[in-house]
PDB file of C-alpha atoms in Angstrom:
ATOM      1  CA  UNK A  11       0.000   0.000   0.000  1.00 80.00           C
ATOM      2  CA  UNK A  12       1.413   3.346  -1.032  1.00 93.00           C
ATOM      3  CA  UNK A  13       1.740   6.190   1.514  1.00 97.00           C
ATOM      4  CA  UNK A  14      -0.318   9.352   1.158  1.00 98.00           C
ATOM      5  CA  UNK A  15       2.711  11.635   1.471  1.00 98.00           C
ATOM      6  CA  UNK A  16       6.346  11.627   0.371  1.00 98.00           C
ATOM      7  CA  UNK A  17       8.699  13.776   2.452  1.00 98.00           C
ATOM      8  CA  UNK A  18      11.855  14.678   0.506  1.00 98.00           C
ATOM      9  CA  UNK A  19      15.022  15.718   2.332  1.00 98.00           C
ATOM     10  CA  UNK A  20      18.057  16.751   0.267  1.00 98.00           C
ATOM     11  CA  UNK A  21      21.056  16.100   2.502  1.00 98.00           C
ATOM     12  CA  UNK A  22      24.486  17.693   2.407  1.00 97.00           C
ATOM     13  CA  UNK A  23      26.851  17.794   5.411  1.00 97.00           C
ATOM     14  CA  UNK A  24      24.197  17.955   8.123  1.00 97.00           C
ATOM     15  CA  UNK A  25      25.489  15.307  10.516  1.00 97.00           C
ATOM     16  CA  UNK A  26      24.656  17.448  13.558  1.00 95.00           C
ATOM     17  CA  UNK A  27      21.162  18.482  12.387  1.00 96.00           C
ATOM     18  CA  UNK A  28      19.644  15.465  10.599  1.00 98.00           C
ATOM     19  CA  UNK A  29      18.695  13.691  13.850  1.00 97.00           C
ATOM     20  CA  UNK A  30      16.267  16.530  14.644  1.00 97.00           C
ATOM     21  CA  UNK A  31      14.541  15.979  11.288  1.00 98.00           C
ATOM     22  CA  UNK A  32      14.149  12.269  12.012  1.00 98.00           C
ATOM     23  CA  UNK A  33      12.855  12.934  15.530  1.00 98.00           C
ATOM     24  CA  UNK A  34      10.188  15.317  14.215  1.00 98.00           C
ATOM     25  CA  UNK A  35       8.973  12.614  11.812  1.00 98.00           C
ATOM     26  CA  UNK A  36       8.861   9.970  14.530  1.00 98.00           C
ATOM     27  CA  UNK A  37       6.789  12.403  16.618  1.00 98.00           C
ATOM     28  CA  UNK A  38       4.149  12.923  13.926  1.00 98.00           C
ATOM     29  CA  UNK A  39       0.563  12.142  14.948  1.00 98.00           C
ATOM     30  CA  UNK A  40       0.082  10.451  11.554  1.00 98.00           C
ATOM     31  CA  UNK A  41       2.711   8.210   9.912  1.00 98.00           C
ATOM     32  CA  UNK A  42       1.077   7.721   6.523  1.00 98.00           C
ATOM     33  CA  UNK A  43       4.226   8.891   4.735  1.00 98.00           C
ATOM     34  CA  UNK A  44       7.618   7.849   3.414  1.00 98.00           C
ATOM     35  CA  UNK A  45      10.876   9.721   4.064  1.00 98.00           C
ATOM     36  CA  UNK A  46      13.102  10.034   1.012  1.00 98.00           C
ATOM     37  CA  UNK A  47      16.619  11.221   1.821  1.00 98.00           C
ATOM     38  CA  UNK A  48      18.901  12.162  -1.086  1.00 98.00           C
ATOM     39  CA  UNK A  49      22.494  12.481   0.078  1.00 98.00           C
ATOM     40  CA  UNK A  50      24.072  14.994  -2.304  1.00 98.00           C
ATOM     41  CA  UNK A  51      27.677  13.871  -1.963  1.00 98.00           C
ATOM     42  CA  UNK A  52      28.181  14.694   1.726  1.00 98.00           C
ATOM     43  CA  UNK A  53      31.785  14.702   2.918  1.00 97.00           C
ATOM     44  CA  UNK A  54      30.857  14.188   6.592  1.00 98.00           C
ATOM     45  CA  UNK A  55      28.991  11.316   8.294  1.00 98.00           C
ATOM     46  CA  UNK A  56      25.500  12.416   7.254  1.00 98.00           C
ATOM     47  CA  UNK A  57      24.844   9.373   5.056  1.00 98.00           C
ATOM     48  CA  UNK A  58      26.061   6.899   7.688  1.00 98.00           C
ATOM     49  CA  UNK A  59      23.910   8.521  10.366  1.00 98.00           C
ATOM     50  CA  UNK A  60      20.732   8.206   8.287  1.00 98.00           C
ATOM     51  CA  UNK A  61      21.718   4.674   7.300  1.00 97.00           C
ATOM     52  CA  UNK A  62      21.559   3.683  10.978  1.00 97.00           C
ATOM     53  CA  UNK A  63      18.138   5.240  11.568  1.00 98.00           C
ATOM     54  CA  UNK A  64      15.499   2.557  12.064  1.00 95.00           C
ATOM     55  CA  UNK A  65      11.770   2.771  12.728  1.00 98.00           C
ATOM     56  CA  UNK A  66       8.651   0.701  12.097  1.00 97.00           C
ATOM     57  CA  UNK A  67       6.526   3.834  11.866  1.00 98.00           C
ATOM     58  CA  UNK A  68       7.374   4.796   8.271  1.00 98.00           C
ATOM     59  CA  UNK A  69       9.564   3.792   5.336  1.00 98.00           C
ATOM     60  CA  UNK A  70      12.978   5.442   4.964  1.00 98.00           C
ATOM     61  CA  UNK A  71      14.495   5.506   1.476  1.00 98.00           C
ATOM     62  CA  UNK A  72      18.134   6.629   1.408  1.00 98.00           C
ATOM     63  CA  UNK A  73      20.007   7.386  -1.806  1.00 98.00           C
ATOM     64  CA  UNK A  74      23.440   8.778  -2.607  1.00 98.00           C
ATOM     65  CA  UNK A  75      24.474  10.874  -5.602  1.00 98.00           C
ATOM     66  CA  UNK A  76      27.451  12.989  -6.587  1.00 98.00           C
ATOM     67  CA  UNK A  77      27.289  16.549  -5.316  1.00 98.00           C
ATOM     68  CA  UNK A  78      25.306  18.773  -7.658  1.00 98.00           C
ATOM     69  CA  UNK A  79      23.257  21.058  -5.450  1.00 97.00           C
ATOM     70  CA  UNK A  80      19.853  20.863  -3.790  1.00 97.00           C
ATOM     71  CA  UNK A  81      17.909  21.247  -7.029  1.00 98.00           C
ATOM     72  CA  UNK A  82      19.633  18.199  -8.576  1.00 98.00           C
ATOM     73  CA  UNK A  83      18.827  16.173  -5.453  1.00 98.00           C
ATOM     74  CA  UNK A  84      15.173  17.156  -5.816  1.00 98.00           C
ATOM     75  CA  UNK A  85      15.174  16.158  -9.490  1.00 98.00           C
ATOM     76  CA  UNK A  86      16.733  12.827  -8.519  1.00 98.00           C
ATOM     77  CA  UNK A  87      14.027  12.209  -5.929  1.00 98.00           C
ATOM     78  CA  UNK A  88      11.141  12.441  -8.423  1.00 98.00           C
ATOM     79  CA  UNK A  89      11.677   8.902  -9.700  1.00 98.00           C
ATOM     80  CA  UNK A  90      11.331   7.498  -6.176  1.00 98.00           C
ATOM     81  CA  UNK A  91       8.138   9.245  -5.015  1.00 98.00           C
ATOM     82  CA  UNK A  92       5.291   6.897  -4.136  1.00 98.00           C
ATOM     83  CA  UNK A  93       3.059   9.318  -2.218  1.00 98.00           C
ATOM     84  CA  UNK A  94       0.074  11.030  -3.838  1.00 98.00           C
ATOM     85  CA  UNK A  95       1.401  14.268  -2.360  1.00 98.00           C
ATOM     86  CA  UNK A  96       4.884  15.455  -1.495  1.00 98.00           C
ATOM     87  CA  UNK A  97       6.742  18.085   0.497  1.00 98.00           C
ATOM     88  CA  UNK A  98      10.352  19.214   0.821  1.00 98.00           C
ATOM     89  CA  UNK A  99      11.798  19.167   4.329  1.00 98.00           C
ATOM     90  CA  UNK A 100      15.274  20.681   4.531  1.00 97.00           C
ATOM     91  CA  UNK A 101      17.906  18.821   6.537  1.00 96.00           C
ATOM     92  CA  UNK A 102      18.272  21.618   9.125  1.00 94.00           C
ATOM     93  CA  UNK A 103      14.549  22.155   9.804  1.00 96.00           C
ATOM     94  CA  UNK A 104      11.673  20.115  11.236  1.00 97.00           C
ATOM     95  CA  UNK A 105       7.894  19.631  11.213  1.00 98.00           C
ATOM     96  CA  UNK A 106       5.434  20.233  14.020  1.00 98.00           C
ATOM     97  CA  UNK A 107       3.752  17.018  15.295  1.00 98.00           C
ATOM     98  CA  UNK A 108       0.448  17.578  13.467  1.00 98.00           C
ATOM     99  CA  UNK A 109       1.962  18.587  10.130  1.00 98.00           C
ATOM    100  CA  UNK A 110       1.498  15.342   8.182  1.00 98.00           C
ATOM    101  CA  UNK A 111      -2.077  14.911   9.397  1.00 98.00           C
ATOM    102  CA  UNK A 112      -2.958  18.491   8.428  1.00 98.00           C
ATOM    103  CA  UNK A 113      -1.412  18.180   4.959  1.00 98.00           C
ATOM    104  CA  UNK A 114      -3.302  14.974   4.161  1.00 98.00           C
ATOM    105  CA  UNK A 115      -6.603  16.311   5.538  1.00 98.00           C
ATOM    106  CA  UNK A 116      -6.350  19.498   3.467  1.00 97.00           C
ATOM    107  CA  UNK A 117      -5.481  17.606   0.276  1.00 98.00           C
ATOM    108  CA  UNK A 118      -8.518  15.358   0.681  1.00 96.00           C
ATOM    109  CA  UNK A 119     -10.656  18.459   0.079  1.00 95.00           C
ATOM    110  CA  UNK A 120      -9.048  18.988  -3.346  1.00 95.00           C
ATOM    111  CA  UNK A 121      -8.189  15.425  -4.354  1.00 90.00           C
ATOM    112  CA  UNK A 122     -10.462  15.492  -7.415  1.00 92.00           C
ATOM    113  CA  UNK A 123      -9.644  19.095  -8.349  1.00 94.00           C
ATOM    114  CA  UNK A 124      -7.100  18.806 -11.171  1.00 94.00           C
ATOM    115  CA  UNK A 125      -6.531  22.566 -11.254  1.00 96.00           C
ATOM    116  CA  UNK A 126      -4.807  22.586  -7.838  1.00 96.00           C
ATOM    117  CA  UNK A 127      -1.084  21.740  -7.797  1.00 97.00           C
ATOM    118  CA  UNK A 128      -0.067  23.146  -4.422  1.00 95.00           C
ATOM    119  CA  UNK A 129      -1.399  23.741  -0.936  1.00 95.00           C
ATOM    120  CA  UNK A 130       0.865  26.280   0.735  1.00 92.00           C
ATOM    121  CA  UNK A 131       1.223  26.463   4.525  1.00 93.00           C
ATOM    122  CA  UNK A 132       3.405  28.644   6.738  1.00 92.00           C
ATOM    123  CA  UNK A 133       6.963  28.286   7.963  1.00 94.00           C
ATOM    124  CA  UNK A 134       7.922  29.943  11.203  1.00 94.00           C
ATOM    125  CA  UNK A 135      10.400  30.190  14.024  1.00 91.00           C
ATOM    126  CA  UNK A 136       7.669  28.647  16.190  1.00 92.00           C
ATOM    127  CA  UNK A 137       4.019  27.630  15.921  1.00 93.00           C
ATOM    128  CA  UNK A 138       2.772  31.190  16.470  1.00 91.00           C
ATOM    129  CA  UNK A 139       5.323  33.193  14.446  1.00 88.00           C
ATOM    130  CA  UNK A 140       4.892  32.648  10.685  1.00 89.00           C
ATOM    131  CA  UNK A 141       7.447  34.076   8.285  1.00 86.00           C
ATOM    132  CA  UNK A 142       4.759  35.011   5.780  1.00 78.00           C
ATOM    133  CA  UNK A 143       0.985  35.490   5.790  1.00 77.00           C
ATOM    134  CA  UNK A 144      -0.801  35.000   2.465  1.00 69.00           C
ATOM    135  CA  UNK A 145      -3.326  37.582   1.282  1.00 62.00           C
ATOM    136  CA  UNK A 146      -6.115  35.083   0.754  1.00 61.00           C
ATOM    137  CA  UNK A 147      -6.726  31.575   2.048  1.00 66.00           C
ATOM    138  CA  UNK A 148      -8.672  28.300   1.975  1.00 73.00           C
ATOM    139  CA  UNK A 149      -9.808  28.340  -1.643  1.00 81.00           C
ATOM    140  CA  UNK A 150      -8.101  27.658  -4.995  1.00 88.00           C
ATOM    141  CA  UNK A 151      -6.529  30.783  -6.457  1.00 85.00           C
ATOM    142  CA  UNK A 152      -4.505  31.379  -9.583  1.00 81.00           C
ATOM    143  CA  UNK A 153      -1.478  33.281  -8.196  1.00 76.00           C
ATOM    144  CA  UNK A 154      -0.695  35.183 -11.394  1.00 71.00           C
ATOM    145  CA  UNK A 155      -4.206  36.610 -11.582  1.00 64.00           C
ATOM    146  CA  UNK A 156      -4.071  38.028  -8.059  1.00 58.00           C
ATOM    147  CA  UNK A 157      -1.795  40.004  -5.778  1.00 51.00           C
ATOM    148  CA  UNK A 158      -0.604  36.649  -4.441  1.00 50.00           C
ATOM    149  CA  UNK A 159       1.990  36.346  -7.187  1.00 50.00           C
ATOM    150  CA  UNK A 160       4.553  37.902  -4.854  1.00 50.00           C
ATOM    151  CA  UNK A 161       3.701  35.375  -2.124  1.00 50.00           C
ATOM    152  CA  UNK A 162       4.089  32.263  -4.269  1.00 50.00           C
ATOM    153  CA  UNK A 163       7.881  32.183  -4.073  1.00 47.00           C
ATOM    154  CA  UNK A 164       8.199  33.609  -0.564  1.00 61.00           C
ATOM    155  CA  UNK A 165       9.256  31.679   2.499  1.00 81.00           C
ATOM    156  CA  UNK A 166       6.303  29.303   2.887  1.00 89.00           C
ATOM    157  CA  UNK A 167       5.875  25.531   3.165  1.00 94.00           C
ATOM    158  CA  UNK A 168       4.522  24.057  -0.041  1.00 95.00           C
ATOM    159  CA  UNK A 169       2.894  20.657  -0.479  1.00 97.00           C
ATOM    160  CA  UNK A 170       2.375  19.375  -4.002  1.00 98.00           C
ATOM    161  CA  UNK A 171       0.317  16.893  -5.949  1.00 98.00           C
ATOM    162  CA  UNK A 172       3.061  14.464  -6.965  1.00 98.00           C
ATOM    163  CA  UNK A 173       1.711  13.585 -10.417  1.00 97.00           C
ATOM    164  CA  UNK A 174       1.933  17.281 -11.323  1.00 98.00           C
ATOM    165  CA  UNK A 175       5.231  18.195  -9.674  1.00 98.00           C
ATOM    166  CA  UNK A 176       7.238  15.425 -11.367  1.00 98.00           C
ATOM    167  CA  UNK A 177       6.589  17.150 -14.709  1.00 98.00           C
ATOM    168  CA  UNK A 178       8.393  20.275 -13.479  1.00 98.00           C
ATOM    169  CA  UNK A 179      12.066  19.478 -13.053  1.00 98.00           C
ATOM    170  CA  UNK A 180      14.587  22.094 -12.016  1.00 98.00           C
ATOM    171  CA  UNK A 181      16.837  23.299 -14.852  1.00 98.00           C
ATOM    172  CA  UNK A 182      20.378  21.984 -14.499  1.00 98.00           C
ATOM    173  CA  UNK A 183      23.436  23.754 -15.896  1.00 97.00           C
ATOM    174  CA  UNK A 184      26.799  22.044 -16.110  1.00 96.00           C
ATOM    175  CA  UNK A 185      29.224  23.280 -13.470  1.00 95.00           C
ATOM    176  CA  UNK A 186      26.509  25.110 -11.469  1.00 97.00           C
ATOM    177  CA  UNK A 187      25.197  23.820  -8.145  1.00 96.00           C
ATOM    178  CA  UNK A 188      22.420  26.269  -7.392  1.00 96.00           C
ATOM    179  CA  UNK A 189      19.251  27.616  -8.937  1.00 96.00           C
ATOM    180  CA  UNK A 190      16.447  29.395  -7.098  1.00 93.00           C
ATOM    181  CA  UNK A 191      13.476  27.154  -6.304  1.00 93.00           C
ATOM    182  CA  UNK A 192      11.277  29.815  -7.890  1.00 90.00           C
ATOM    183  CA  UNK A 193      12.503  28.405 -11.215  1.00 95.00           C
ATOM    184  CA  UNK A 194       9.882  25.682 -10.643  1.00 95.00           C
ATOM    185  CA  UNK A 195       7.381  27.350  -8.289  1.00 91.00           C
ATOM    186  CA  UNK A 196       6.848  30.227 -10.737  1.00 90.00           C
ATOM    187  CA  UNK A 197       6.022  27.843 -13.573  1.00 94.00           C
ATOM    188  CA  UNK A 198       3.642  25.852 -11.400  1.00 93.00           C
ATOM    189  CA  UNK A 199       1.942  29.053 -10.242  1.00 89.00           C
ATOM    190  CA  UNK A 200       1.418  30.101 -13.842  1.00 91.00           C
ATOM    191  CA  UNK A 201      -0.097  26.785 -14.909  1.00 94.00           C
ATOM    192  CA  UNK A 202      -2.122  25.768 -11.847  1.00 95.00           C
ATOM    193  CA  UNK A 203      -4.085  27.026  -8.862  1.00 93.00           C
ATOM    194  CA  UNK A 204      -2.722  27.227  -5.332  1.00 92.00           C
ATOM    195  CA  UNK A 205      -4.459  27.071  -1.965  1.00 92.00           C
ATOM    196  CA  UNK A 206      -2.942  29.248   0.784  1.00 89.00           C
ATOM    197  CA  UNK A 207      -3.478  28.299   4.428  1.00 91.00           C
ATOM    198  CA  UNK A 208      -2.076  30.481   7.182  1.00 89.00           C
ATOM    199  CA  UNK A 209      -1.056  27.751   9.609  1.00 93.00           C
ATOM    200  CA  UNK A 210       2.530  27.075  10.715  1.00 95.00           C
ATOM    201  CA  UNK A 211       3.559  23.456  10.122  1.00 97.00           C
ATOM    202  CA  UNK A 212       7.269  23.878   9.436  1.00 97.00           C
ATOM    203  CA  UNK A 213       9.925  25.242  11.798  1.00 96.00           C
ATOM    204  CA  UNK A 214      13.062  26.642  10.225  1.00 90.00           C
ATOM    205  CA  UNK A 215      16.231  28.301  11.404  1.00 73.00           C
ATOM    206  CA  UNK A 216      18.622  30.039   9.042  1.00 60.00           C
ATOM    207  CA  UNK A 217      22.075  28.531   9.561  1.00 48.00           C
ATOM    208  CA  UNK A 218      25.158  30.448   8.468  1.00 48.00           C
ATOM    209  CA  UNK A 219      25.954  27.562   6.102  1.00 49.00           C
ATOM    210  CA  UNK A 220      22.439  27.424   4.659  1.00 49.00           C
ATOM    211  CA  UNK A 221      21.301  28.483   1.191  1.00 51.00           C
ATOM    212  CA  UNK A 222      19.161  31.391   2.409  1.00 56.00           C
ATOM    213  CA  UNK A 223      22.020  33.108   4.241  1.00 56.00           C
ATOM    214  CA  UNK A 224      24.208  32.925   1.137  1.00 74.00           C
ATOM    215  CA  UNK A 225      21.602  33.594  -1.537  1.00 80.00           C
ATOM    216  CA  UNK A 226      23.233  36.665  -3.118  1.00 83.00           C
ATOM    217  CA  UNK A 227      26.599  34.967  -3.495  1.00 88.00           C
ATOM    218  CA  UNK A 228      24.985  31.802  -4.865  1.00 91.00           C
ATOM    219  CA  UNK A 229      23.072  33.702  -7.523  1.00 91.00           C
ATOM    220  CA  UNK A 230      26.211  35.446  -8.740  1.00 91.00           C
ATOM    221  CA  UNK A 231      28.288  32.255  -8.600  1.00 94.00           C
ATOM    222  CA  UNK A 232      25.695  30.366 -10.685  1.00 96.00           C
ATOM    223  CA  UNK A 233      24.879  32.916 -13.392  1.00 96.00           C
ATOM    224  CA  UNK A 234      23.212  30.680 -15.981  1.00 97.00           C
ATOM    225  CA  UNK A 235      20.628  29.490 -13.493  1.00 97.00           C
ATOM    226  CA  UNK A 236      20.103  33.065 -12.343  1.00 97.00           C
ATOM    227  CA  UNK A 237      19.698  34.184 -15.956  1.00 97.00           C
ATOM    228  CA  UNK A 238      17.027  31.535 -16.414  1.00 97.00           C
ATOM    229  CA  UNK A 239      15.015  32.852 -13.458  1.00 96.00           C
ATOM    230  CA  UNK A 240      15.366  36.527 -14.428  1.00 96.00           C
ATOM    231  CA  UNK A 241      14.450  35.801 -18.024  1.00 97.00           C
ATOM    232  CA  UNK A 242      11.259  34.037 -16.941  1.00 95.00           C
ATOM    233  CA  UNK A 243      10.341  36.884 -14.634  1.00 93.00           C
ATOM    234  CA  UNK A 244      10.488  39.340 -17.511  1.00 95.00           C
ATOM    235  CA  UNK A 245       7.400  37.605 -18.967  1.00 92.00           C
ATOM    236  CA  UNK A 246       4.335  39.729 -19.644  1.00 89.00           C
ATOM    237  CA  UNK A 247       2.237  38.173 -16.852  1.00 85.00           C
ATOM    238  CA  UNK A 248       4.506  39.778 -14.244  1.00 87.00           C
ATOM    239  CA  UNK A 249       4.070  43.360 -13.068  1.00 84.00           C
ATOM    240  CA  UNK A 250       6.081  46.107 -14.750  1.00 90.00           C
ATOM    241  CA  UNK A 251       8.050  46.583 -11.520  1.00 89.00           C
ATOM    242  CA  UNK A 252       9.040  42.907 -11.421  1.00 88.00           C
ATOM    243  CA  UNK A 253       9.991  42.897 -15.114  1.00 92.00           C
ATOM    244  CA  UNK A 254      12.178  45.995 -14.756  1.00 96.00           C
ATOM    245  CA  UNK A 255      13.903  44.605 -11.655  1.00 95.00           C
ATOM    246  CA  UNK A 256      14.668  41.340 -13.430  1.00 95.00           C
ATOM    247  CA  UNK A 257      15.848  43.100 -16.571  1.00 97.00           C
ATOM    248  CA  UNK A 258      18.505  44.784 -14.417  1.00 96.00           C
ATOM    249  CA  UNK A 259      19.358  41.473 -12.729  1.00 94.00           C
ATOM    250  CA  UNK A 260      19.574  39.782 -16.125  1.00 96.00           C
ATOM    251  CA  UNK A 261      22.238  42.256 -17.230  1.00 95.00           C
ATOM    252  CA  UNK A 262      24.159  41.761 -13.953  1.00 92.00           C
ATOM    253  CA  UNK A 263      24.162  37.970 -14.262  1.00 92.00           C
ATOM    254  CA  UNK A 264      25.043  38.117 -17.952  1.00 92.00           C
TER     255      UNK A 264
END
């Protein structure tokens, strides 16, 4: 029997943090999920630590690949997803105990609605302190036809319908190990509806070694991926302000 949810964790040198991720999954009120860990060429003991993790509560699938960046680990994971829905759980963050149950319950409301690709929840530093509040909630919305188009790629916790997401791989450029996740979320938001729910399910802390802390450097160090994102955001369905900003960024990255 297949699980309802696939939880994807790209893993790179997180030997001191990955245990917290595992503990948060063990502590879930619902265990109708699989945990897919993609080790992206870690040079520490991260892989060995996950390899020793055992539980009868849910299935753990552990894979190893050569280092290529988080987006390549996500692309790699697509072929292994068995859940009807999926989420990305970073290796330095964790889920609140009711997260899995809430995600599955919300998706049951839209299971037959083929226009909905994503149900977006909140991330926060704790249960009561969300990073971002959406402008509208609890109904399918097309982000590019509303003011929500600036929220779609902000710091929220997205859950996806797997059969849709696997058709949206992250672009990969030889020699580059980073591309903004908006390179996929923007395309999904253009083609499908989202549902925004203002409830914190995901707890995150920004580590000094994390992607968010180093985002400006990463964009400049991986210019072809950054060009791809800026080029897309100069499309006519974006606001004039967004198109002008990305025209300037496009020149910088070029």
